[in-house]
Amino acid sequence: MNTILVGAQWGDEGKGKIIDVLCEEADIVVRTQGGDNAGHTVEIGSEKYVLRLVPSGILRPKKQCVIANGVVIDPLSLVDEIEGLQKRNITIKGKLWISETAHLVLPYHRRIDEQRELRKGDGKIGTTKRGIGPAYGDKAARTGLRMIDLVQPKVFSQKLRARIDENNAILTSLGGEPLDFAEVEKSYLAAGAILRPYVINTVPWLHDQIQKKKRILFEGAQGTFLDLDFGTYPYVTSSNTTSGGAVTGSGVPPHRMDRVMGVVKAYTTRVGEGPLPSQNEELSDMLHAMGREFGARTRRPRRCGWFDSVATRCAQMINGIDELAVTNLDGLDTIKTIPICIAYECRGKRLKYVPNDAAELAECRPIYKNFKGWLTPTGDVRKFSKLPKEAQIYLKAIAELTGAKLRIISVGAGRDQTFKV
């Protein structure tokens, strides 16, 4: 079964741990979009791994991993990640393949990203300033450089010089410092030499694996409401984080996909700016005090709120979510009454959908249905039937309100704390 795994909220849903579990029944893991601005965290025993570009399947033996064409790659960051994994005795050679048509994130992308965000002042969107948006912008403008360029030194140097000349003019106009061509060329060609053995045309490779009946798991970064088309624009990322992005980001057609699994937290979080109707400061303070809800890549504190079923219903429609994985259930273990947002009130109307206008969404007020808390630790539970009755009722409500079948529950960060229903 070929599976697309998507975040059904604003990202940071715990996709890394779910991917790690689903890897048991997959042969290949494909990363289909995003850049190194988001991380997947996987804990195995006492070891903690934060993956930025390399698919989570790399942590399991005999699994093949692909960084596909929809991803934007900072070669220096990827080399650093690969070398960091190798130092921890994770095998990379023969297990990782990189699409030759994946676009590059270059230093001018990061500097332009930073300057644009600084100039917005109070109107900032909360970008990580890692150059992801400008890199996708160059891709759309047909001026981007790709992995296929990087592994051809003469071609890369020629194209890089032209792009640095143009972008230095942009940087100067924005008040930033221009880049030194020789310095950038040297460091990126060195990274290209290290990455060259991994770079292939991944589309025929993937289709060959499909012919061999290999099972493929497609993973992305961020979540549905950070999608460029369907998210809370402009407070979004620069790629398609929804299930459609797995198709265009890999070259595997829709009729080869067998199911879509959505990942949600038992509550709601988001990083950066933008509306979050069910945001609750008391819940945020409690989770932060527990050492939870800080960005895996950026360490920024996440904004936290109660579970928003209005959002997850929309995510189910957009992605075609068949099955649901619920993470961080244990984060609610000490709460007596747990609200779920079942609708919005906005401008005198009751809404059961997420408005497309971010300004309108910011005016929405949550309408809650309260559920009784279980007030007992769940971190040691390994079966759904062993969860407290109140927790079972809460989880069934999340699935019913979302419109998907409950499939996986996670009650902690460890690999062994995630189980199937």
XYZ file of C-alpha atoms in Angstrom:
421
model
C 0.000 0.000 0.000
C 1.374 3.407 -1.032
C 0.582 5.969 1.660
C 0.644 9.759 1.731
C 1.160 11.169 5.209
C 0.063 14.773 5.769
C -0.210 17.155 8.680
C -3.874 18.066 9.184
C -3.236 21.202 11.254
C -0.599 23.960 11.126
C 2.416 21.644 11.109
C 4.424 20.202 14.019
C 1.819 17.470 14.461
C 4.413 14.791 15.177
C 4.630 13.399 11.649
C 8.198 12.185 12.211
C 7.210 9.641 14.848
C 4.233 8.442 12.786
C 6.419 8.045 9.702
C 8.850 6.063 11.813
C 6.050 3.689 12.838
C 4.638 3.383 9.304
C 8.114 2.544 8.026
C 7.567 -0.935 9.435
C 5.156 -1.586 6.559
C 6.979 0.413 3.843
C 10.038 -0.214 1.694
C 10.711 3.357 0.543
C 10.173 6.766 2.151
C 9.913 9.806 -0.128
C 10.167 13.436 1.010
C 8.068 15.461 -1.439
C 8.177 19.172 -0.518
C 9.557 21.855 1.780
C 13.097 22.630 2.827
C 15.293 22.560 5.904
C 13.061 25.073 7.677
C 11.078 22.259 9.276
C 12.251 19.242 11.229
C 10.996 15.776 12.052
C 11.907 14.497 15.506
C 12.222 10.775 16.205
C 13.191 9.304 19.578
C 14.531 5.743 19.679
C 15.335 4.629 23.194
C 17.636 7.271 24.650
C 18.587 8.584 21.195
C 16.900 11.657 19.707
C 17.169 12.461 15.998
C 16.090 15.754 14.405
C 15.852 15.324 10.632
C 15.615 18.338 8.332
C 15.786 17.075 4.742
C 16.610 13.372 4.978
C 13.441 11.220 5.211
C 12.749 9.606 8.578
C 13.065 6.131 7.052
C 16.844 6.535 7.102
C 16.761 5.492 10.771
C 15.515 2.003 9.898
C 17.701 -0.654 8.254
C 16.926 -1.805 4.705
C 14.709 1.196 3.935
C 15.356 3.294 0.822
C 14.895 7.075 1.046
C 14.288 9.684 -1.639
C 14.494 13.477 -1.514
C 12.225 14.185 -4.469
C 11.855 16.998 -6.981
C 9.378 19.033 -4.904
C 11.927 19.706 -2.171
C 14.217 22.758 -2.120
C 17.677 21.793 -0.905
C 20.380 23.811 0.792
C 23.394 21.636 -0.170
C 25.479 22.794 2.810
C 22.680 21.951 5.219
C 22.119 18.556 3.604
C 25.818 17.649 3.751
C 25.881 18.652 7.417
C 22.821 16.489 8.102
C 24.251 13.471 6.267
C 27.589 13.737 8.030
C 25.850 14.116 11.383
C 23.891 10.909 10.786
C 27.003 9.047 9.667
C 28.784 10.067 12.868
C 25.943 8.379 14.738
C 26.496 5.185 12.719
C 23.458 5.638 10.462
C 24.117 4.137 7.019
C 23.500 6.582 4.146
C 25.305 5.069 1.154
C 22.972 2.950 -0.959
C 19.933 4.105 1.039
C 19.483 7.761 0.009
C 18.687 9.180 -3.430
C 18.266 12.836 -4.379
C 16.273 14.112 -7.348
C 18.412 15.869 -9.925
C 15.532 18.301 -10.538
C 15.192 19.439 -6.912
C 15.887 23.178 -6.673
C 18.667 24.707 -4.593
C 18.500 27.122 -1.692
C 21.450 29.485 -2.030
C 22.862 32.197 0.269
C 21.102 35.032 -1.558
C 17.753 33.321 -0.894
C 18.389 33.418 2.849
C 19.559 37.030 2.841
C 16.643 38.218 0.733
C 14.241 36.264 2.960
C 15.665 37.970 6.038
C 15.622 41.475 4.555
C 12.039 41.154 3.332
C 10.852 39.933 6.722
C 12.655 42.754 8.531
C 11.085 45.371 6.245
C 7.567 44.091 7.021
C 7.853 45.064 10.691
C 4.578 44.298 12.461
C 3.264 42.759 9.238
C 5.822 39.933 9.275
C 4.607 36.417 8.468
C 6.978 34.562 10.791
C 9.335 33.033 8.230
C 12.332 31.078 9.531
C 14.540 33.210 7.232
C 16.098 30.093 5.698
C 15.423 31.181 2.135
C 12.666 28.709 1.357
C 10.193 31.247 -0.055
C 12.699 32.994 -2.344
C 13.963 29.598 -3.579
C 10.451 28.526 -4.557
C 9.975 32.005 -6.043
C 12.963 31.476 -8.326
C 11.585 28.064 -9.267
C 8.297 29.643 -10.359
C 10.147 32.452 -12.143
C 12.267 29.847 -13.980
C 15.514 31.327 -12.725
C 16.351 28.690 -10.119
C 19.377 26.413 -9.997
C 18.876 22.676 -9.487
C 20.823 19.686 -8.236
C 21.512 18.745 -11.849
C 23.391 22.046 -12.173
C 25.294 21.625 -8.924
C 26.837 18.302 -9.971
C 28.163 19.901 -13.191
C 30.800 22.359 -11.876
C 31.243 24.434 -15.047
C 27.517 24.742 -15.606
C 26.910 25.611 -11.973
C 29.628 28.273 -11.817
C 28.357 29.988 -14.949
C 24.750 30.055 -13.777
C 25.707 30.996 -10.211
C 27.675 34.054 -11.317
C 24.697 35.417 -13.239
C 22.338 34.781 -10.340
C 24.649 36.353 -7.746
C 25.127 39.457 -9.885
C 21.367 39.919 -10.147
C 20.602 39.100 -6.535
C 23.393 41.293 -5.177
C 21.594 44.217 -6.798
C 18.372 43.157 -5.061
C 20.138 42.711 -1.730
C 21.759 46.124 -1.941
C 18.403 47.749 -2.698
C 16.927 46.046 0.381
C 19.773 47.235 2.588
C 21.578 43.903 2.785
C 25.214 42.950 2.231
C 26.223 41.619 -1.211
C 27.660 38.125 -1.569
C 31.174 37.171 -2.648
C 30.899 34.920 -5.713
C 34.186 33.046 -5.160
C 33.306 32.200 -1.572
C 29.854 30.862 -2.474
C 31.176 28.965 -5.494
C 33.871 27.212 -3.476
C 31.634 26.044 -0.633
C 28.766 24.885 -2.860
C 30.955 23.039 -5.358
C 32.522 21.215 -2.408
C 29.045 20.229 -1.204
C 28.107 19.192 -4.736
C 31.096 16.846 -4.902
C 29.922 15.107 -1.716
C 26.300 14.861 -2.878
C 27.010 13.786 -6.484
C 26.848 9.996 -5.792
C 23.314 10.353 -4.417
C 21.872 12.410 -7.300
C 19.751 10.532 -9.853
C 16.598 10.900 -11.952
C 14.225 9.741 -9.219
C 11.050 9.519 -11.352
C 11.985 6.390 -13.361
C 13.621 4.969 -10.229
C 10.372 5.297 -8.265
C 8.268 3.881 -11.089
C 10.629 0.923 -11.340
C 10.100 0.315 -7.610
C 6.322 0.487 -8.109
C 6.593 -2.158 -10.835
C 8.469 -4.298 -8.322
C 5.517 -3.933 -5.918
C 7.537 -1.956 -3.384
C 5.506 -0.112 -0.751
C 6.093 3.640 -0.696
C 5.456 6.158 2.068
C 5.286 9.818 1.003
C 6.140 12.369 3.691
C 6.029 16.140 3.643
C 6.849 19.002 5.959
C 4.531 21.492 7.712
C 0.741 21.001 7.642
C -2.441 21.619 5.660
C -3.014 25.182 6.862
C 0.488 26.206 5.843
C -0.223 25.093 2.260
C 0.430 27.804 -0.321
C -3.027 27.363 -1.904
C -5.221 26.139 0.955
C -3.548 27.577 4.051
C -4.138 30.769 6.021
C -2.510 32.910 3.331
C -0.215 34.865 3.569
C 0.814 33.160 6.823
C 1.842 30.013 4.982
C 4.888 28.250 3.601
C 5.839 28.381 -0.091
C 4.927 24.871 -1.221
C 1.953 22.509 -1.339
C 1.891 20.686 1.977
C -1.314 18.802 1.137
C -1.696 15.376 -0.487
C -1.642 16.872 -3.982
C 1.887 18.076 -3.287
C 2.987 14.453 -2.885
C 1.986 13.810 -6.501
C 3.608 16.854 -8.097
C 6.545 16.662 -5.698
C 7.456 13.076 -6.605
C 6.278 12.297 -10.128
C 4.119 9.415 -8.883
C 0.574 9.808 -10.299
C -2.610 9.944 -8.170
C -3.912 6.505 -9.160
C -0.778 4.933 -7.662
C -1.655 6.324 -4.232
C -3.671 3.957 -2.040
C -4.459 5.926 1.099
C -3.954 9.266 2.821
C -3.238 9.386 6.540
C -3.593 12.655 8.417
C -1.675 13.447 11.585
C -3.130 15.689 14.288
C -2.169 16.558 17.812
C -4.754 15.980 20.519
C -4.797 19.778 20.688
C -3.711 22.485 18.218
C -0.437 24.380 17.759
C 1.226 26.667 15.269
C 4.552 28.520 15.001
C 4.905 32.032 13.664
C 2.294 34.626 12.845
C -1.290 34.235 11.661
C -4.693 33.462 13.178
C -5.274 30.503 15.496
C -8.935 30.626 16.615
C -8.701 28.127 19.485
C -5.493 29.585 20.959
C -5.418 29.417 24.755
C -2.673 31.042 26.808
C -3.251 28.874 29.886
C -2.804 25.719 27.813
C 0.281 27.213 26.139
C 1.860 28.057 29.496
C 1.171 24.569 30.832
C 2.682 22.793 27.812
C 5.723 25.082 27.693
C 6.314 24.497 31.408
C 6.336 20.764 30.643
C 9.159 21.393 28.162
C 6.833 20.725 25.225
C 5.927 22.636 22.087
C 9.145 24.181 20.900
C 10.092 23.988 17.221
C 12.285 20.972 16.388
C 14.362 23.070 13.990
C 14.038 26.617 15.309
C 13.277 26.049 19.031
C 10.649 28.785 18.765
C 7.806 28.326 21.290
C 4.648 27.155 19.572
C 1.316 28.825 20.161
C -1.128 26.301 21.605
C -4.896 25.927 21.603
C -7.668 23.380 22.012
C -8.415 20.861 19.273
C -10.001 22.621 16.292
C -12.298 20.199 14.457
C -13.412 22.942 12.047
C -9.875 23.017 10.685
C -9.413 19.248 10.640
C -12.714 18.730 8.797
C -11.464 21.071 6.085
C -8.128 19.246 6.049
C -9.962 15.955 5.569
C -11.767 17.366 2.517
C -8.686 18.910 0.931
C -6.420 15.897 1.433
C -8.920 13.062 1.182
C -7.805 11.781 4.572
C -8.867 8.165 5.111
C -7.174 7.464 8.429
C -6.114 9.538 11.407
C -3.076 9.444 13.677
C -3.430 11.382 16.946
C -0.264 12.407 18.778
C 0.558 14.013 22.150
C -2.507 12.633 23.902
C -0.463 12.516 27.104
C -0.130 16.304 27.005
C -3.738 16.518 28.205
C -3.411 13.999 31.051
C -3.756 16.583 33.845
C -6.669 18.644 32.477
C -10.089 18.252 34.140
C -12.248 19.603 31.296
C -11.064 19.516 27.672
C -12.865 21.660 25.082
C -13.048 20.838 21.363
C -13.829 23.620 18.907
C -16.818 22.423 16.832
C -17.665 25.658 14.999
C -16.736 29.334 14.711
C -18.784 32.438 15.443
C -17.867 35.290 13.126
C -19.652 38.521 12.280
C -22.916 37.199 13.675
C -22.774 33.910 11.792
C -21.962 30.345 12.812
C -19.307 28.846 10.526
C -18.385 25.195 10.048
C -15.536 25.902 7.658
C -12.271 27.863 7.732
C -12.606 31.268 6.019
C -10.086 31.898 3.220
C -9.535 35.484 4.352
C -6.976 35.520 7.162
C -8.459 38.755 8.490
C -11.890 37.132 8.764
C -10.405 34.036 10.396
C -8.719 36.289 12.961
C -12.188 37.541 13.954
C -13.573 34.023 14.440
C -14.351 32.935 17.959
C -14.450 29.222 18.801
C -17.657 27.459 19.818
C -16.700 24.633 22.140
C -18.056 21.296 23.253
C -16.548 20.175 26.539
C -15.253 16.688 27.273
C -14.363 15.182 30.617
C -10.623 14.744 31.209
C -9.119 11.457 32.394
C -6.699 12.885 35.011
C -4.346 9.914 34.888
C -1.030 9.316 33.081
C -1.286 7.607 29.685
C 2.416 7.406 28.787
C 2.667 3.697 29.649
C -0.455 2.636 27.738
C 0.118 0.491 24.629
C -3.429 -0.465 23.623
C -6.478 1.658 22.844
C -8.642 -0.540 25.092
C -6.305 0.175 28.013
C -6.716 3.952 27.764
C -8.999 5.613 30.320
C -12.630 5.595 29.177
C -12.673 9.397 28.989
C -9.607 9.387 26.715
C -11.268 6.822 24.427
C -14.380 9.005 24.192
C -12.253 12.073 23.438
C -10.293 10.309 20.678
C -13.428 8.891 19.066
C -14.920 12.406 19.058
C -11.809 13.804 17.309
C -12.063 11.127 14.614
C -15.818 11.544 14.144
C -15.621 15.330 13.948
C -12.735 15.116 11.476
C -14.432 12.480 9.326
C -11.631 9.901 9.274
C -11.009 6.511 10.830
C -8.874 6.460 13.977
C -5.776 4.375 13.225
C -2.754 5.386 15.377
C -2.357 6.881 18.867
C 0.803 8.353 20.382
C 1.215 8.936 24.109
C 4.823 10.126 24.176
C 7.921 10.898 22.168
C 9.380 7.391 22.215
C 9.009 4.923 19.357
C 7.386 2.398 21.738
C 4.803 4.981 22.867
C 2.966 4.883 19.541
C 0.451 2.121 18.834
C -2.200 1.175 16.293
C -5.909 1.031 17.007
